[in-house]
mmCIF file of C-alpha atoms in Angstrom:
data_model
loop_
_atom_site.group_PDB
_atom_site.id
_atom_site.type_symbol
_atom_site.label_atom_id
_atom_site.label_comp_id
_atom_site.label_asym_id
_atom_site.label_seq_id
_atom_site.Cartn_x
_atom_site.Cartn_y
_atom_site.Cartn_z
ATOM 1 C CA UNK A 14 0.000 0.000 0.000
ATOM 2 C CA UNK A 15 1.242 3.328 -0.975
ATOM 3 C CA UNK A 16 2.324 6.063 1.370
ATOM 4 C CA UNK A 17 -0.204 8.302 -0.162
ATOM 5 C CA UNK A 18 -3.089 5.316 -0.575
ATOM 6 C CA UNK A 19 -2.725 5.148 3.450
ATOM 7 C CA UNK A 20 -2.998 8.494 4.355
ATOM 8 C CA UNK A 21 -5.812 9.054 2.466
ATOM 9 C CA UNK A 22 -7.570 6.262 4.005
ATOM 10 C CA UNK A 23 -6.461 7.512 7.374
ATOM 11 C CA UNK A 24 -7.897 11.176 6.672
ATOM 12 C CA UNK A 25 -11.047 9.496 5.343
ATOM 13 C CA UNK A 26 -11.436 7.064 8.658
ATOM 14 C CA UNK A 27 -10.404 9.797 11.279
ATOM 15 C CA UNK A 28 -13.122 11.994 9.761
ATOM 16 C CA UNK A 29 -15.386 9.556 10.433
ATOM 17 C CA UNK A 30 -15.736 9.738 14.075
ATOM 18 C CA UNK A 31 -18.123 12.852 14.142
ATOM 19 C CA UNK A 32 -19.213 11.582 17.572
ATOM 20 C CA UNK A 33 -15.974 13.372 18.681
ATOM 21 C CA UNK A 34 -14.873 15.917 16.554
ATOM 22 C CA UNK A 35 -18.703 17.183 16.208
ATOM 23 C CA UNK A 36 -20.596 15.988 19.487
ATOM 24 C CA UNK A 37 -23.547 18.394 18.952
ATOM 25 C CA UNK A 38 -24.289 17.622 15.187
ATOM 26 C CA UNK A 39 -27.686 15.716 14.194
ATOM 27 C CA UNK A 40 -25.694 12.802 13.055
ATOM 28 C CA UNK A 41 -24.151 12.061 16.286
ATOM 29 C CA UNK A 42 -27.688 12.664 18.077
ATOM 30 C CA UNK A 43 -28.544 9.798 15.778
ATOM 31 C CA UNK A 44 -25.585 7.581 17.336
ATOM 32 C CA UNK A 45 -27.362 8.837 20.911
ATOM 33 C CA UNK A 46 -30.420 7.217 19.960
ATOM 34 C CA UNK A 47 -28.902 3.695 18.805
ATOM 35 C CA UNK A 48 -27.242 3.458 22.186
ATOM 36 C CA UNK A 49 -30.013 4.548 23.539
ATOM 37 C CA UNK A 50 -32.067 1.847 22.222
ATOM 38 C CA UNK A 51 -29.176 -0.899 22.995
ATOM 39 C CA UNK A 52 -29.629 0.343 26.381
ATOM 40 C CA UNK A 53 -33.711 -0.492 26.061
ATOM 41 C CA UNK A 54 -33.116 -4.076 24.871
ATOM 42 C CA UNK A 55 -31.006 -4.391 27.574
ATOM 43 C CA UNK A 56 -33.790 -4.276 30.620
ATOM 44 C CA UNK A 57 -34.339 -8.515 30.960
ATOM 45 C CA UNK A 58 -30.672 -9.514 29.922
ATOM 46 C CA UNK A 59 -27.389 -7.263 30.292
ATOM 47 C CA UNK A 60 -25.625 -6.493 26.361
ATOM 48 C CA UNK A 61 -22.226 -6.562 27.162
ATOM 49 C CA UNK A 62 -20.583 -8.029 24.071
ATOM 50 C CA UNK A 63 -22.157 -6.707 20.548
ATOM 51 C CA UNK A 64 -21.518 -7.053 17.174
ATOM 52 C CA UNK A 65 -21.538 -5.022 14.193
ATOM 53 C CA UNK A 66 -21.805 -6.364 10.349
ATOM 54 C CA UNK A 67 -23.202 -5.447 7.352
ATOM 55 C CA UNK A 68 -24.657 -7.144 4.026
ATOM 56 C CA UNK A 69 -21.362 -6.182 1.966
ATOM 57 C CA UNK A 70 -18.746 -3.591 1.706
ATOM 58 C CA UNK A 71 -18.905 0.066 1.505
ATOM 59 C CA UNK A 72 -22.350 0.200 3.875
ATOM 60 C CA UNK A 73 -21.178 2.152 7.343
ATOM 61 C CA UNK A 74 -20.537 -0.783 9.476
ATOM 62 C CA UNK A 75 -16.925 -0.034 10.257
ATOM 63 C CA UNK A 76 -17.666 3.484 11.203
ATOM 64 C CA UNK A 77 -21.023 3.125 12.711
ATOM 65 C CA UNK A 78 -19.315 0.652 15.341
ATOM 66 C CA UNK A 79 -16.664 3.218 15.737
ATOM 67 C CA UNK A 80 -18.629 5.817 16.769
ATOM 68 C CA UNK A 81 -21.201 3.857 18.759
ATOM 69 C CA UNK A 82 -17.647 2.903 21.287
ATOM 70 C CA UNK A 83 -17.712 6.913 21.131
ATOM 71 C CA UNK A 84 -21.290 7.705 22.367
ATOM 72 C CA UNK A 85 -21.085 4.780 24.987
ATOM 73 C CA UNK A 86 -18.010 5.983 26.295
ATOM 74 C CA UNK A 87 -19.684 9.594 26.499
ATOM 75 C CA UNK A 88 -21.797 7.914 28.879
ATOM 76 C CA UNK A 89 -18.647 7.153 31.423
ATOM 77 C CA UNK A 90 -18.517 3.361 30.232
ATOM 78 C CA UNK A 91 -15.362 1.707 29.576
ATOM 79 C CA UNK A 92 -15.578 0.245 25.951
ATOM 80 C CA UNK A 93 -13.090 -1.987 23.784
ATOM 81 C CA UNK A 94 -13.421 -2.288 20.036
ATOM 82 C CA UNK A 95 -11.836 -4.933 18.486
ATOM 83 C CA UNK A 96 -11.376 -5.187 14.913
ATOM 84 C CA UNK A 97 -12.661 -8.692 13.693
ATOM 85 C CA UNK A 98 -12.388 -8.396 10.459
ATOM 86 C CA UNK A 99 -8.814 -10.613 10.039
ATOM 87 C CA UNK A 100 -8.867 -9.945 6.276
ATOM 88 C CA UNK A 101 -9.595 -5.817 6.009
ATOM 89 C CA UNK A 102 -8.936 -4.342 8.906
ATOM 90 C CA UNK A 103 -9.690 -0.498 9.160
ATOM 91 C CA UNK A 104 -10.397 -0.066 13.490
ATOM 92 C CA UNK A 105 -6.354 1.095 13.746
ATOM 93 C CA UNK A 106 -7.007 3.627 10.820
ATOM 94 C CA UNK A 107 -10.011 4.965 12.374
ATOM 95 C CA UNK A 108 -8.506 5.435 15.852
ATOM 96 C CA UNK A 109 -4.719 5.898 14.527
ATOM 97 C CA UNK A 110 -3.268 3.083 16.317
ATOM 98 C CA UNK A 111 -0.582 0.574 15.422
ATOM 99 C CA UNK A 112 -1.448 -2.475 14.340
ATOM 100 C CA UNK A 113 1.074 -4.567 14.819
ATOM 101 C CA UNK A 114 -0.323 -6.525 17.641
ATOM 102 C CA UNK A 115 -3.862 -7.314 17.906
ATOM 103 C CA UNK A 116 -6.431 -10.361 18.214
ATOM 104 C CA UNK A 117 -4.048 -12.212 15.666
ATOM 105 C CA UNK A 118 -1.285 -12.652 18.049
ATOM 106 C CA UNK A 119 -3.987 -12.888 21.434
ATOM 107 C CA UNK A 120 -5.249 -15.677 19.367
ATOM 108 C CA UNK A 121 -2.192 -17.824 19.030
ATOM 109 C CA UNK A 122 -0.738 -17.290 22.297
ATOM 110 C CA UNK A 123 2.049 -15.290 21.333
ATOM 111 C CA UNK A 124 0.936 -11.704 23.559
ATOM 112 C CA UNK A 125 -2.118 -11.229 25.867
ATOM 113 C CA UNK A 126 -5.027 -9.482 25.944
ATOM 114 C CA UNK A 127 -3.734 -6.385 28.240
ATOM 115 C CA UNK A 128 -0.817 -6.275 26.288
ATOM 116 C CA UNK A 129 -1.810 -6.255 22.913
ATOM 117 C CA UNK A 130 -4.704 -3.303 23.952
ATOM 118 C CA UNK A 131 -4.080 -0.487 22.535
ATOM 119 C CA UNK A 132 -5.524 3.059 24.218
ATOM 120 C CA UNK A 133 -6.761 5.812 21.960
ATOM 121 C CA UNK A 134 -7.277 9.932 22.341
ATOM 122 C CA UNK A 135 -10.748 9.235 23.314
ATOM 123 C CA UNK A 136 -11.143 8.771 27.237
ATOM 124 C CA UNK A 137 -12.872 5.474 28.156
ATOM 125 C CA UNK A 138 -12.063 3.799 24.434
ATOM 126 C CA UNK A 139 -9.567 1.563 23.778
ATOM 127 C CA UNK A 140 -8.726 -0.766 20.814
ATOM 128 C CA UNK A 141 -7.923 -4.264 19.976
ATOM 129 C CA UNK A 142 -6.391 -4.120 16.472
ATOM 130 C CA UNK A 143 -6.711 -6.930 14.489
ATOM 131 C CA UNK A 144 -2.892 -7.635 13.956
ATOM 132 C CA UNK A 145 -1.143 -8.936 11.200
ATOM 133 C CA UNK A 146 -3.350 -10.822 8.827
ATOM 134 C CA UNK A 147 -4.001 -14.192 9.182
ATOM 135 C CA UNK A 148 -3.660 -17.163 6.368
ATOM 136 C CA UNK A 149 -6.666 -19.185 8.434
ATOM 137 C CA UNK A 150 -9.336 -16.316 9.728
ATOM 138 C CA UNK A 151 -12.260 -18.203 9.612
ATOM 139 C CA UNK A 152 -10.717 -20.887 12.031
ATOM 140 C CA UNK A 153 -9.245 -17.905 14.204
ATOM 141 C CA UNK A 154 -12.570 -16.679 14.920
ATOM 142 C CA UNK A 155 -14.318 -19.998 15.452
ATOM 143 C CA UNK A 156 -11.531 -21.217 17.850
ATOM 144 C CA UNK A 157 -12.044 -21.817 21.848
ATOM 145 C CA UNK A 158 -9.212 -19.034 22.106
ATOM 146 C CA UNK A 159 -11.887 -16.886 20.593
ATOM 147 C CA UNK A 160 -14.216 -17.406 23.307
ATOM 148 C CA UNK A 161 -11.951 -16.859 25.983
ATOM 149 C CA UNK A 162 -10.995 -13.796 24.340
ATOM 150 C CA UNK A 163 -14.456 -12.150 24.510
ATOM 151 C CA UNK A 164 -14.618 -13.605 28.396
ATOM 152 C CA UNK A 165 -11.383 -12.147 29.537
ATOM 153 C CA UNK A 166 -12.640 -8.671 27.690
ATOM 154 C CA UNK A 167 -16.028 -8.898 29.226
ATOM 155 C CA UNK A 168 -14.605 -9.089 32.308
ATOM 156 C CA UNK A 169 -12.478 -5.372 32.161
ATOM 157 C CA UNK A 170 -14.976 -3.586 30.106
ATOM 158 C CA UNK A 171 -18.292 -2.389 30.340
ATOM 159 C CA UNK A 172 -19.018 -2.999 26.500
ATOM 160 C CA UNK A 173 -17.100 -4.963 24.103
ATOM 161 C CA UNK A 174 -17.549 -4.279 20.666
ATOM 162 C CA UNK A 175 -16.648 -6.439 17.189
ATOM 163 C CA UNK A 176 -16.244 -5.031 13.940
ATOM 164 C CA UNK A 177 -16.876 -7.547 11.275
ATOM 165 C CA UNK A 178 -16.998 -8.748 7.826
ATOM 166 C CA UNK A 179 -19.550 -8.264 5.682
ATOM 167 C CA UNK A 180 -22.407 -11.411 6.479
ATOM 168 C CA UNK A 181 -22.540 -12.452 2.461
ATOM 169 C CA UNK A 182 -18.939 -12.185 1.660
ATOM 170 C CA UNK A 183 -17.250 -14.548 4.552
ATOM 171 C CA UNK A 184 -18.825 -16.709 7.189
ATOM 172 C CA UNK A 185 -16.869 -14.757 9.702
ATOM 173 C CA UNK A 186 -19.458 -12.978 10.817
ATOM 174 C CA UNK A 187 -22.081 -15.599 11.173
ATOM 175 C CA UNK A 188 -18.877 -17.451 13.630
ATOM 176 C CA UNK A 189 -18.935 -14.823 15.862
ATOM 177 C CA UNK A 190 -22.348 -13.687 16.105
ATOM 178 C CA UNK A 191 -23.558 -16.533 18.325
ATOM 179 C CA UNK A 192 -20.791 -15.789 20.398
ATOM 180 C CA UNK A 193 -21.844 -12.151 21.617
ATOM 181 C CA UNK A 194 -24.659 -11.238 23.056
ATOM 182 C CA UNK A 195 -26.374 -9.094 20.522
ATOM 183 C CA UNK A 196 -26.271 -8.355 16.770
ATOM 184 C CA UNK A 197 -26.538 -4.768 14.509
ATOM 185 C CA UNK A 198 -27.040 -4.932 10.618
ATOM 186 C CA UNK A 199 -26.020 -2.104 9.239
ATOM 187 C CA UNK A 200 -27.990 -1.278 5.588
ATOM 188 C CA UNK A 201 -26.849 1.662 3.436
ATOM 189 C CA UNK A 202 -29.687 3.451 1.778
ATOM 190 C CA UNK A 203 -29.564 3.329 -2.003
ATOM 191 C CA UNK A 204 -27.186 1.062 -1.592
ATOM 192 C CA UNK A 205 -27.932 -2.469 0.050
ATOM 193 C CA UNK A 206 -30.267 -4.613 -2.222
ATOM 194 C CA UNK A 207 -33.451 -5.868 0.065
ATOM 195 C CA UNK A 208 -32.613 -9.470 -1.001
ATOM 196 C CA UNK A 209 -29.280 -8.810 0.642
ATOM 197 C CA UNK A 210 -30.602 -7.836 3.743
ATOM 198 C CA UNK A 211 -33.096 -10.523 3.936
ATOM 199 C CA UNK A 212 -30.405 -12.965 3.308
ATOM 200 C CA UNK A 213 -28.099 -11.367 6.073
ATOM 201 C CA UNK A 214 -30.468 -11.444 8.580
ATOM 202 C CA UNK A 215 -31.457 -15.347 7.516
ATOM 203 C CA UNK A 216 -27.821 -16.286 7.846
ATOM 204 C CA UNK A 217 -27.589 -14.290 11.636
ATOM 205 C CA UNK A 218 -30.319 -16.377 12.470
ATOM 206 C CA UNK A 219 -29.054 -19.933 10.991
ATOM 207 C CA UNK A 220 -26.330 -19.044 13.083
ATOM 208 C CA UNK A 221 -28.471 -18.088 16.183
ATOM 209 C CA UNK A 222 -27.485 -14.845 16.626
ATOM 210 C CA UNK A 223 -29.547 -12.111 18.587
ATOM 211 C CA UNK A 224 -30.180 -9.612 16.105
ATOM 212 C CA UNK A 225 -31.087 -6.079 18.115
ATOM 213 C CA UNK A 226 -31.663 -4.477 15.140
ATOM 214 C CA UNK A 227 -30.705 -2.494 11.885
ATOM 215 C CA UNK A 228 -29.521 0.465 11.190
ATOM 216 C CA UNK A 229 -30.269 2.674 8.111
ATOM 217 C CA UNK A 230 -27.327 4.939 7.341
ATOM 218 C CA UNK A 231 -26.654 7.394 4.117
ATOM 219 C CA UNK A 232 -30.505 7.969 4.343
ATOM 220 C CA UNK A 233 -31.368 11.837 2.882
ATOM 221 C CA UNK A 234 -33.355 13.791 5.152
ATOM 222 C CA UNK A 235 -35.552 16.208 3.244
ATOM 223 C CA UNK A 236 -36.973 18.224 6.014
ATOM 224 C CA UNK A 237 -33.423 19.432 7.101
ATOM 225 C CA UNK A 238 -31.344 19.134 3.712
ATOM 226 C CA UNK A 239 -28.562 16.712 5.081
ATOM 227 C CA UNK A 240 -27.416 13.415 4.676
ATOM 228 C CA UNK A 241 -26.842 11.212 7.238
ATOM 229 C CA UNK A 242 -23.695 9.766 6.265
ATOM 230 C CA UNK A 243 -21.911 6.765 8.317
ATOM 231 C CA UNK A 244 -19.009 6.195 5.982
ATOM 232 C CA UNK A 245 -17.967 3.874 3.560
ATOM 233 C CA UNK A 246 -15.892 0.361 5.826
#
């Protein structure tokens, strides 16, 4: 990857986290209102561990689960993100982090989970990159090592969040989403066919996932004249 081909994906990811730079805007009251609702599903059974996916590529996933760490940390809650997408990584982009460590290495025993966390600018949000990528992702995230991953994280965070593959292009996501406690589809308006959304949400369920809902990014808003515009991971 080129030195300017990185940088403009870093400029393109760090703008992405209006929830920080731009607390007050509409879009990040918007973020508000999907933690708010996490926070509603939550009354009978406690949401510690949640996913985020999407149909395919380019719908807001990535930055929606970015900024949702944000708004939950605005709240005083501690809150790890960890990148699970082993193939395209973007979380140390978005957060300008190093990536040389991450769930890779926590994975296969070679560093632990303390020491391969990685704290950002934002108070209350740290990272798990996903470190150098794998030849064998799929078996990575399907492993028992997975699953004592997410306990170990569970246990120093208030929220643990995934970032994820798209559902249709790898079975990644469908391996992890019965391993977390709840489940957001991201759908970009104009953008993500309804037959691929009914499909995601039929392979969440195959693989018994809790699906808490969707969420509708890149949507225009007529009544105010702006987009609401998640980004493009």
């Amino acid at each position: 990857m080129s030195r300017k081909f990185r940088k403009t994906i870093q400029d393109l990811t760090q703008r992405s986290l209006i929830t920080h730079i731009n607390p007050k805007s509409p879009i990040s009251e918007q973020y508000r209102t999907i933690r708010t609702n996490i926070q509603f599903a939550s009354i009978d059974k406690e949401f510690k561990t949640l996913m985020v996916t999407s149909s395919g590529p380019g719908e807001g996933k990535s930055t929606t689960v970015a900024n949702l760490a944000v708004v939950l940390a605005q709240q005083g809650k501690r809150v790890l993100l960890i990148d699970g997408d082993l193939r395209k990584p973007t979380v140390h982009y978005t957060f300008k982090v190093s990536n040389i460590y991450g769930v890779t290495n926590v994975l296969t025993r070679q560093t632990t989970l303390k020491d391969a966390v990685v704290s950002t600018k934002i108070p209350d949000v740290d990272v798990l990159p996903s470190g150098p990528v794998p030849p064998n992702p799929s078996e990575l995230i399907d492993s028992k090592s997975m699953t004592h991953l997410i306990e170990e994280a569970s246990s120093l965070y208030d929220y643990v969040l995934f970032d994820t593959p798209p559902v249709m292009a790898v079975t990644d996501a469908q391996l992890l989403a019965h391993r977390v406690d709840g489940v957001i589809l991201v759908i970009s308006s104009g953008k993500t066919e309804i037959e691929a959304a009914v499909k995601s949400k039929e392979l969440l369920e195959h693989a018994n996932a809790k699906i808490l809902g969707t969420v509708l990014n890149a949507k225009e808003m007529k009544n105010d004249n702006y987009y609401y515009y998640y980004g493009s991971n």
